[in-house]
Tab-separated table of C-alpha atoms and ligand atoms in Angstrom:
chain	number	residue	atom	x	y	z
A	1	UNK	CA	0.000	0.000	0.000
A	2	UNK	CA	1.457	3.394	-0.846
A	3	UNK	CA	1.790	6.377	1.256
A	4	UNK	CA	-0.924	9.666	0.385
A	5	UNK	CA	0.283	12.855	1.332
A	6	UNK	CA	-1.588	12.638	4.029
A	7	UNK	CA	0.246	14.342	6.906
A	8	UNK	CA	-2.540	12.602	9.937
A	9	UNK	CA	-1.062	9.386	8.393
A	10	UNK	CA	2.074	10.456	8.222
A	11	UNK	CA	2.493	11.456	11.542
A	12	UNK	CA	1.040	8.327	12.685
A	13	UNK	CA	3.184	6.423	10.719
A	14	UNK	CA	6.341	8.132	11.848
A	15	UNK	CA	5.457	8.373	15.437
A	16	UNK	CA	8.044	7.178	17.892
A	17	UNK	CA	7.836	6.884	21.316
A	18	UNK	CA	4.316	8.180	23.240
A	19	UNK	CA	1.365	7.734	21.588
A	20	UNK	CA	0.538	10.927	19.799
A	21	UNK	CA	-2.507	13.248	21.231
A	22	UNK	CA	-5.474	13.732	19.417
A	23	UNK	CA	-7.828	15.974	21.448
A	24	UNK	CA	-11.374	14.820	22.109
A	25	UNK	CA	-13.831	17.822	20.145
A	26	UNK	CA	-10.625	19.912	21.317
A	27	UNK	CA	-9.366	20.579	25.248
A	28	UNK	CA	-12.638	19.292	26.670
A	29	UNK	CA	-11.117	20.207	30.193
A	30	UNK	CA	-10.932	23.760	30.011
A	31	UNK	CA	-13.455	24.425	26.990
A	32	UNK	CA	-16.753	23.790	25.918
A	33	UNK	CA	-16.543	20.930	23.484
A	34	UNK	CA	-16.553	21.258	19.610
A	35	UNK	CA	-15.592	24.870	19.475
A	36	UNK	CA	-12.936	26.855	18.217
A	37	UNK	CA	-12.234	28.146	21.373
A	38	UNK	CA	-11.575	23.921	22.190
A	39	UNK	CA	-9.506	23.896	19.197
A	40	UNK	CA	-7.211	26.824	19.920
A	41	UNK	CA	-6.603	25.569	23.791
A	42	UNK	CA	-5.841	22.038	22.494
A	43	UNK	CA	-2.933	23.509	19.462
A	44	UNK	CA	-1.777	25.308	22.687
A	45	UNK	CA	-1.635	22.134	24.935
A	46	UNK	CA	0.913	20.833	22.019
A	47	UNK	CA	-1.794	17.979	20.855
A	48	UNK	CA	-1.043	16.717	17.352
A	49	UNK	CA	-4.733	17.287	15.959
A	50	UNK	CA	-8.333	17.640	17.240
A	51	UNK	CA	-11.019	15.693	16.711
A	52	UNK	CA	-14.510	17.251	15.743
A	53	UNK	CA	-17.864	15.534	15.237
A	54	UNK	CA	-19.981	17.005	11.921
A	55	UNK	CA	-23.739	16.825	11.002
A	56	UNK	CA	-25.848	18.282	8.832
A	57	UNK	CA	-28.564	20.968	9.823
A	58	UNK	CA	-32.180	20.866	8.245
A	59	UNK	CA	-31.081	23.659	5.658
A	60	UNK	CA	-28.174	21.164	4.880
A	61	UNK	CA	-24.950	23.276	6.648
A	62	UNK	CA	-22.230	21.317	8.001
A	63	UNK	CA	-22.102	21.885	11.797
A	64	UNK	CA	-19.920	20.683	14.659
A	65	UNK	CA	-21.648	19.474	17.177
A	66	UNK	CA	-21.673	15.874	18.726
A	67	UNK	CA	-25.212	15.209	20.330
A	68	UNK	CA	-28.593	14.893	17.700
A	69	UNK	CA	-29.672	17.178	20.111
A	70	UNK	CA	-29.220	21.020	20.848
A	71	UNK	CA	-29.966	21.082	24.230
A	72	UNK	CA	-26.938	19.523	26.256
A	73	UNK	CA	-24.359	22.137	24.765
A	74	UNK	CA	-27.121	25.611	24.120
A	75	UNK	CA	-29.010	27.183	25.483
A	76	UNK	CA	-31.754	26.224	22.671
A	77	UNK	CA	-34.556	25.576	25.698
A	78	UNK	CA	-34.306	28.827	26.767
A	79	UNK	CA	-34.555	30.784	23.304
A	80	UNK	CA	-36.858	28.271	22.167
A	81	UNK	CA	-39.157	27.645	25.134
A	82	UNK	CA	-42.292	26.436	23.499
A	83	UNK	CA	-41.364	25.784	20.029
A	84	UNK	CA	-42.771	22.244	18.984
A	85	UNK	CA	-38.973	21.133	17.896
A	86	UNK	CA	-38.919	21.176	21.746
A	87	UNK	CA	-41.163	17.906	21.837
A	88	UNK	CA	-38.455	15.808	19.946
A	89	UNK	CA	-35.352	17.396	21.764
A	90	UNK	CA	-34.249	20.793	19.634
A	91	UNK	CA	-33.026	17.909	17.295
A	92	UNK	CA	-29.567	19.699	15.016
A	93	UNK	CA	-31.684	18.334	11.634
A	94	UNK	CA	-35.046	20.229	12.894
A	95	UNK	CA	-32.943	23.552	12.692
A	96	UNK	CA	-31.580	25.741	9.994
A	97	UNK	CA	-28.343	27.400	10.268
A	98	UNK	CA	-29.055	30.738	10.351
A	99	UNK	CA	-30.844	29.517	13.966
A	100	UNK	CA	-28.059	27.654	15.357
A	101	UNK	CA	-25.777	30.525	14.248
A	102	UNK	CA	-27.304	32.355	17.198
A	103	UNK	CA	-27.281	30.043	19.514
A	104	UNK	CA	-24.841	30.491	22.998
A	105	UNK	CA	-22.644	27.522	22.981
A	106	UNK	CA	-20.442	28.361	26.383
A	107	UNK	CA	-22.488	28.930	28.757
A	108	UNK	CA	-23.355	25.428	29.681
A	109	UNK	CA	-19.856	24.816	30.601
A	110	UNK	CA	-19.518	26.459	33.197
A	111	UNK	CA	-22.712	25.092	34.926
A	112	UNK	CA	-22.492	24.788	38.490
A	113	UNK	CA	-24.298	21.744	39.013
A	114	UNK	CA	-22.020	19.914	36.764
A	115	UNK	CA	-23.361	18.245	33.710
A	116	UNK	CA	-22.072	15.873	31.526
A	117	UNK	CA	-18.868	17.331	30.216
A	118	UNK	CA	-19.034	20.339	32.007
A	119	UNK	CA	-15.809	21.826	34.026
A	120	UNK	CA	-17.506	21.127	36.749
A	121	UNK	CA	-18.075	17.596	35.539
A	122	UNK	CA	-14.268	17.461	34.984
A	123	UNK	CA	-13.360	18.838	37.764
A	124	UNK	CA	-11.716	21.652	36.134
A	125	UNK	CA	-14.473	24.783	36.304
A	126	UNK	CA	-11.987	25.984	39.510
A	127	UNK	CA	-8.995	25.887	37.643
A	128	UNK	CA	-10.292	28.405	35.222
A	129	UNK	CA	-9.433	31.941	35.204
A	130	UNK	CA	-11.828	34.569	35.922
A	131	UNK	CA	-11.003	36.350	32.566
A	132	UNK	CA	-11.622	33.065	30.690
A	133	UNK	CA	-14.831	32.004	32.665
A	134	UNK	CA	-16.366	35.682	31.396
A	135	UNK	CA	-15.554	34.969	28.110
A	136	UNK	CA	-17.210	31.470	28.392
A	137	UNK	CA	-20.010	32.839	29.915
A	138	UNK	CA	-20.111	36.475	27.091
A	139	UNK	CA	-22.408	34.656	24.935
A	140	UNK	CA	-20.131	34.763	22.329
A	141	UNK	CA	-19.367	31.185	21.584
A	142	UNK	CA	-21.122	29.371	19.285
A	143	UNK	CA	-21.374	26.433	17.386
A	144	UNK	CA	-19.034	26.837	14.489
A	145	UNK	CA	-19.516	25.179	10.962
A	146	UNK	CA	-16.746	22.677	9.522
A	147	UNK	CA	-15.860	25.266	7.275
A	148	UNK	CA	-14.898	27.909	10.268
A	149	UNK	CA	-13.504	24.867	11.972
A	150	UNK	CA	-11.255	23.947	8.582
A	151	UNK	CA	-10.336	27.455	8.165
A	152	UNK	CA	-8.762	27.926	11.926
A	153	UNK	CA	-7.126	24.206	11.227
A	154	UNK	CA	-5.428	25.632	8.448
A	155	UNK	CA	-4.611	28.724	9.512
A	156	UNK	CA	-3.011	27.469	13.116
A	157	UNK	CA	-1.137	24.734	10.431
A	158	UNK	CA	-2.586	22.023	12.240
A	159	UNK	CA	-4.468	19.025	11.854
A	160	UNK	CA	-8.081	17.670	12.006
A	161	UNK	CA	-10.276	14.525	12.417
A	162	UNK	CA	-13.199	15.088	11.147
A	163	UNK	CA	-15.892	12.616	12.623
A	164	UNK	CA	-19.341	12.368	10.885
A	165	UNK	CA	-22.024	11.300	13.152
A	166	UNK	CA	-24.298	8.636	11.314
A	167	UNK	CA	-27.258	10.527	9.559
A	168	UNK	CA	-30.685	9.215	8.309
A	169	UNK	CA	-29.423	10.595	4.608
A	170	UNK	CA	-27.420	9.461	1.495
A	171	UNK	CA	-24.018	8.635	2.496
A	172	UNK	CA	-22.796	9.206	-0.668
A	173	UNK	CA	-24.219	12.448	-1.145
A	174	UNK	CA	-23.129	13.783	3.056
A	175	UNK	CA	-19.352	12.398	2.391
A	176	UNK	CA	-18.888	13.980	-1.259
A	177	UNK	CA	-20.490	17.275	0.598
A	178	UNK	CA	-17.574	17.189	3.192
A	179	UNK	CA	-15.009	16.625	1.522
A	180	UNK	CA	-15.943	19.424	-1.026
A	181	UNK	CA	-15.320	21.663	1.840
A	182	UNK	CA	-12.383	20.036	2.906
A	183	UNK	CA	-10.963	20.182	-0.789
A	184	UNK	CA	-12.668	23.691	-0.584
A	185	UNK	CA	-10.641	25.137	2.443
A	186	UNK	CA	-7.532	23.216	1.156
A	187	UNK	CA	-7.144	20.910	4.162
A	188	UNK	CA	-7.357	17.254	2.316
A	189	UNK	CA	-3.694	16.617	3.390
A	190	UNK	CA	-4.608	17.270	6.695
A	191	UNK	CA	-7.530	15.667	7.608
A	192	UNK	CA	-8.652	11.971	8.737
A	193	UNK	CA	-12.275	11.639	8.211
A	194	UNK	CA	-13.793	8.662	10.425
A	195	UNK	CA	-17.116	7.274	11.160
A	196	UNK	CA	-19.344	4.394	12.990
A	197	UNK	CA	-21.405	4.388	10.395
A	198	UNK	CA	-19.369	1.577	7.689
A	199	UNK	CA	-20.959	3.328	4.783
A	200	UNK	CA	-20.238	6.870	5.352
A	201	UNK	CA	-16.234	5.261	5.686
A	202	UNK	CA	-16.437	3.405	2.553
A	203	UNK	CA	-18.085	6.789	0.663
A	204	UNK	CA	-15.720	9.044	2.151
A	205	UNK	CA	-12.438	6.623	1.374
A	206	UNK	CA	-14.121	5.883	-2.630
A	207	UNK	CA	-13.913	9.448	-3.179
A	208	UNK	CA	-10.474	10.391	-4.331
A	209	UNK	CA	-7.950	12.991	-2.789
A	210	UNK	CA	-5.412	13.311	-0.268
A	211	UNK	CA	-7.501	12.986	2.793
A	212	UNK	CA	-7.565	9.228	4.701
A	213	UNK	CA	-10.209	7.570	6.315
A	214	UNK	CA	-10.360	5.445	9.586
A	215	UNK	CA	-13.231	3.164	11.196
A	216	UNK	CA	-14.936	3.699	14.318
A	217	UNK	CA	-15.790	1.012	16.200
A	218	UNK	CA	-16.614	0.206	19.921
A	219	UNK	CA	-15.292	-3.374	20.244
A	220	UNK	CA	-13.214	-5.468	17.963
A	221	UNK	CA	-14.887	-8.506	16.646
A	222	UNK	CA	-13.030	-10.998	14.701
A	223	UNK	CA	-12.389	-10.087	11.521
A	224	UNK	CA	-12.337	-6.104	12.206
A	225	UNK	CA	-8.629	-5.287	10.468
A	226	UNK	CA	-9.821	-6.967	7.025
A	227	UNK	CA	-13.170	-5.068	7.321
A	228	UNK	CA	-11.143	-2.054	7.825
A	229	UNK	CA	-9.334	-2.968	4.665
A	230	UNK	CA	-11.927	-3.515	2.758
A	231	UNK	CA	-13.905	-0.284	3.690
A	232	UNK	CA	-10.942	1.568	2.374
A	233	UNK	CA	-9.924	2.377	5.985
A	234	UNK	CA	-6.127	3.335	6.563
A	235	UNK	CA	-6.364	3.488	10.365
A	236	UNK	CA	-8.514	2.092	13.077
A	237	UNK	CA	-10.297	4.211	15.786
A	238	UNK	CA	-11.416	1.697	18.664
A	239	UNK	CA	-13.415	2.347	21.833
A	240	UNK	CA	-11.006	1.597	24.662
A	241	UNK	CA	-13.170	-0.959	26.116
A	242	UNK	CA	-12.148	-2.547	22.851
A	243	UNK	CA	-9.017	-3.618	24.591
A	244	UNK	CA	-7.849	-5.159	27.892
A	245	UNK	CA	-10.276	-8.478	27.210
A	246	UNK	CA	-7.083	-10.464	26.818
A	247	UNK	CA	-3.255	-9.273	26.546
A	248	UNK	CA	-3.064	-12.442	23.798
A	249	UNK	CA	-5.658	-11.098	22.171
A	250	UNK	CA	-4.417	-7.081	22.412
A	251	UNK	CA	-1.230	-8.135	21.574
A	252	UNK	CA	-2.496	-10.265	18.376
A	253	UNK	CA	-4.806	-7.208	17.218
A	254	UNK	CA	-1.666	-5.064	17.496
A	255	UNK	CA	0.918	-7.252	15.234
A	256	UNK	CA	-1.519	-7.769	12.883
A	257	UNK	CA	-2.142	-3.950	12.341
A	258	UNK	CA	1.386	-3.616	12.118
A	259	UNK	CA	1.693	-6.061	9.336
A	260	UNK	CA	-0.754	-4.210	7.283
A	261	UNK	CA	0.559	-0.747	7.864
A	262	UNK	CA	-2.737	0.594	9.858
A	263	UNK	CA	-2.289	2.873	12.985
A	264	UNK	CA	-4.459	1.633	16.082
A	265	UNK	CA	-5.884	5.228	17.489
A	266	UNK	CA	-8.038	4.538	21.226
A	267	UNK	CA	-11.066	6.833	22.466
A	268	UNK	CA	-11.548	8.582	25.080
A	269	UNK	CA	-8.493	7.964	27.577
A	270	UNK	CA	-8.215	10.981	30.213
A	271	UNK	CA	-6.236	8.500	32.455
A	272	UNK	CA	-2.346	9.982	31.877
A	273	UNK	CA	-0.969	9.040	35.797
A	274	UNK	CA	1.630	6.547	36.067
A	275	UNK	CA	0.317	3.334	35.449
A	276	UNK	CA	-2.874	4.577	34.193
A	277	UNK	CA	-4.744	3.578	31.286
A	278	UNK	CA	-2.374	5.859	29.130
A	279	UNK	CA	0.915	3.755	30.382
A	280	UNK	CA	-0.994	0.911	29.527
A	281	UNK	CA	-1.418	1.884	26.032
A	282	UNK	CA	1.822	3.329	25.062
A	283	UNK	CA	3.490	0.042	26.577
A	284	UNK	CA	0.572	-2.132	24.186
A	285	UNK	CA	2.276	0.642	21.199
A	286	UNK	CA	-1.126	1.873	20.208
A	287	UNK	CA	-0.387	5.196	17.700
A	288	UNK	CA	-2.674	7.794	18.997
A	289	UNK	CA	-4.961	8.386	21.694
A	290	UNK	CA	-7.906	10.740	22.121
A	291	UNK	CA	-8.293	12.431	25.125
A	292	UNK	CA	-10.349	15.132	26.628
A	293	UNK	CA	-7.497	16.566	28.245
A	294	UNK	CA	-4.642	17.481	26.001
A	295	UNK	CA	-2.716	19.184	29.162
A	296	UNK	CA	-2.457	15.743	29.989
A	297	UNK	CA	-3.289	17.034	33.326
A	298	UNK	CA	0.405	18.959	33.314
A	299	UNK	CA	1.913	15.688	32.964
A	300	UNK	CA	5.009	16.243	30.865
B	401	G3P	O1	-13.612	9.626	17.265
B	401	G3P	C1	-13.453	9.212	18.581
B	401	G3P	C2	-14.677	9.517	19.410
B	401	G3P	O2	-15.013	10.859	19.232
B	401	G3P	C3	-15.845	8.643	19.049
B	401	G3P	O3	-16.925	8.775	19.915
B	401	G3P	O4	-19.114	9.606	20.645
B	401	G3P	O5	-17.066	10.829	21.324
B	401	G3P	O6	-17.868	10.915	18.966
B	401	G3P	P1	-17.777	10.087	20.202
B	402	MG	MG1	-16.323	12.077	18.050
């Protein structure tokens, strides 16, 4: 198999020592999740890329956001009290873009009682500065599009997974549609596009173009590396819980990725103390893990 100039690859490829750093929808720590301001902290933290999730609004813009739903990460409830999206959840495909656009997309991070993925909820909301908590809290985030996203990848000359959530639509159709815009913003060589969904992977790898593609997947059933293969799938993005079944069976999964030349990447490790799950991982010689916490909780 030959090499694309494909610097995500690349760098996987070349990687020696740790595993490399991908941050989880950016520094999920110390930033709401899937926004620039996510993206900026994580290139700060040193991580080699971010990882983003992408979906499609009802008008058909490219948005990152992670949940189907608006509420977890908005404030949608509150600007749309009443509205009779409201009844299925402020669901990202029941809204147009010019709606989201509007939308305050810090806030919730900073809330108190904790949510999921909130500071709070990672036990970081005291660690953050007053100055940054104000800017959280301006109203001034907000959900950006891939495009933005692309743009501020490119222009910080950094790299990007681009995740597309699984969508009741043609996959054909949403993966040609992505990576227009990636082609668009100029980023192919610096994106990894990846997916649960097997035929979004296969659409986005038969399209042709610098960018790679990797498979999602929780666990690893027999079988998964030729799958992978025959998807069109140059690296493989497991669930952690993947692993640790067996170290015969770990370590068998690993050599045989090595003999076809695909990276193993792990999601979501936020365990970096010594002889945490990250230790355990680097020893194993996975490539890349993906991590909420690209400060690697100051761990050098
Ligand atoms: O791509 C790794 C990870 O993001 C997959 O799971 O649900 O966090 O998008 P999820
Ligand atoms: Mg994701």
């Amino acid at each position: 198999m030959g090499r694309p100039a494909n610097r995500v690859l690349n760098g996987l490829l070349d990687r020696v020592g740790l595993p490399l750093l991908i941050a989880h929808r950016g520094d999920s720590f110390h930033a709401p999740e899937n926004t620039l301001e996510a993206a900026r902290l994580a290139h700060q933290a040193g991580a080699f890329a971010w990882e983003l999730d992408v979906q499609p609004t009802r008008d058909g813009t490219l948005v990152v956001v992670h949940d189907d739903s608006l509420t977890r990460t908005t404030d949608v409830a509150v600007g749309y009290q009443g509205d009779p999206r409201g009844k299925p959840g402020f669901l990202v495909r029941d809204f147009d873009w010019s709606e989201i656009a509007s939308l305050d997309a810090g806030s919730w991070f900073l809330d108190p009682a904790g949510g999921p993925r909130s500071a709070r909820a990672f036990s970081t909301l005291e660690s953050l500065s007053p100055s940054w908590r104000s800017e959280l809290a301006s109203g001034r985030v907000r959900i950006p599009t891939l495009a933005i996203a692309l743009e501020l990848t490119r222009q910080l000359d950094w790299l990007v997974n681009v995740e597309i959530k699984a969508c009741d639509c043609n996959p054909e159709t949403l993966a040609a549609q992505i990576l227009a815009e990636v082609v668009h913003a100029d980023m192919a060589d610096r994106v990894l596009i990846s997916s649960f969904d097997h035929a979004l992977v296969a659409a986005s790898a038969a399209i042709p173009g610098d960018h790679v593609v990797g498979l999602l997947s929780e666990t690893a059933e027999p079988g998964i590396v030729d799958h992978a293969l025959a998807l069109g799938a140059r690296t493989l993005n497991l669930g952690v819980e993947a692993l640790g079944k067996s170290p015969d069976r770990d370590q068998a999964l690993l050599a045989d990725l090595a003999v076809r030349g695909l990276p193993l990447l792990i999601y979501t490790v936020n365990d970096h103390g010594p002889g945490g799950m990250a230790d355990h991982l680097r020893e194993l010689g996975v490539s890349a893990l993906f991590t909420d916490d690209p400060r690697r909780g100051g761990r050098p």
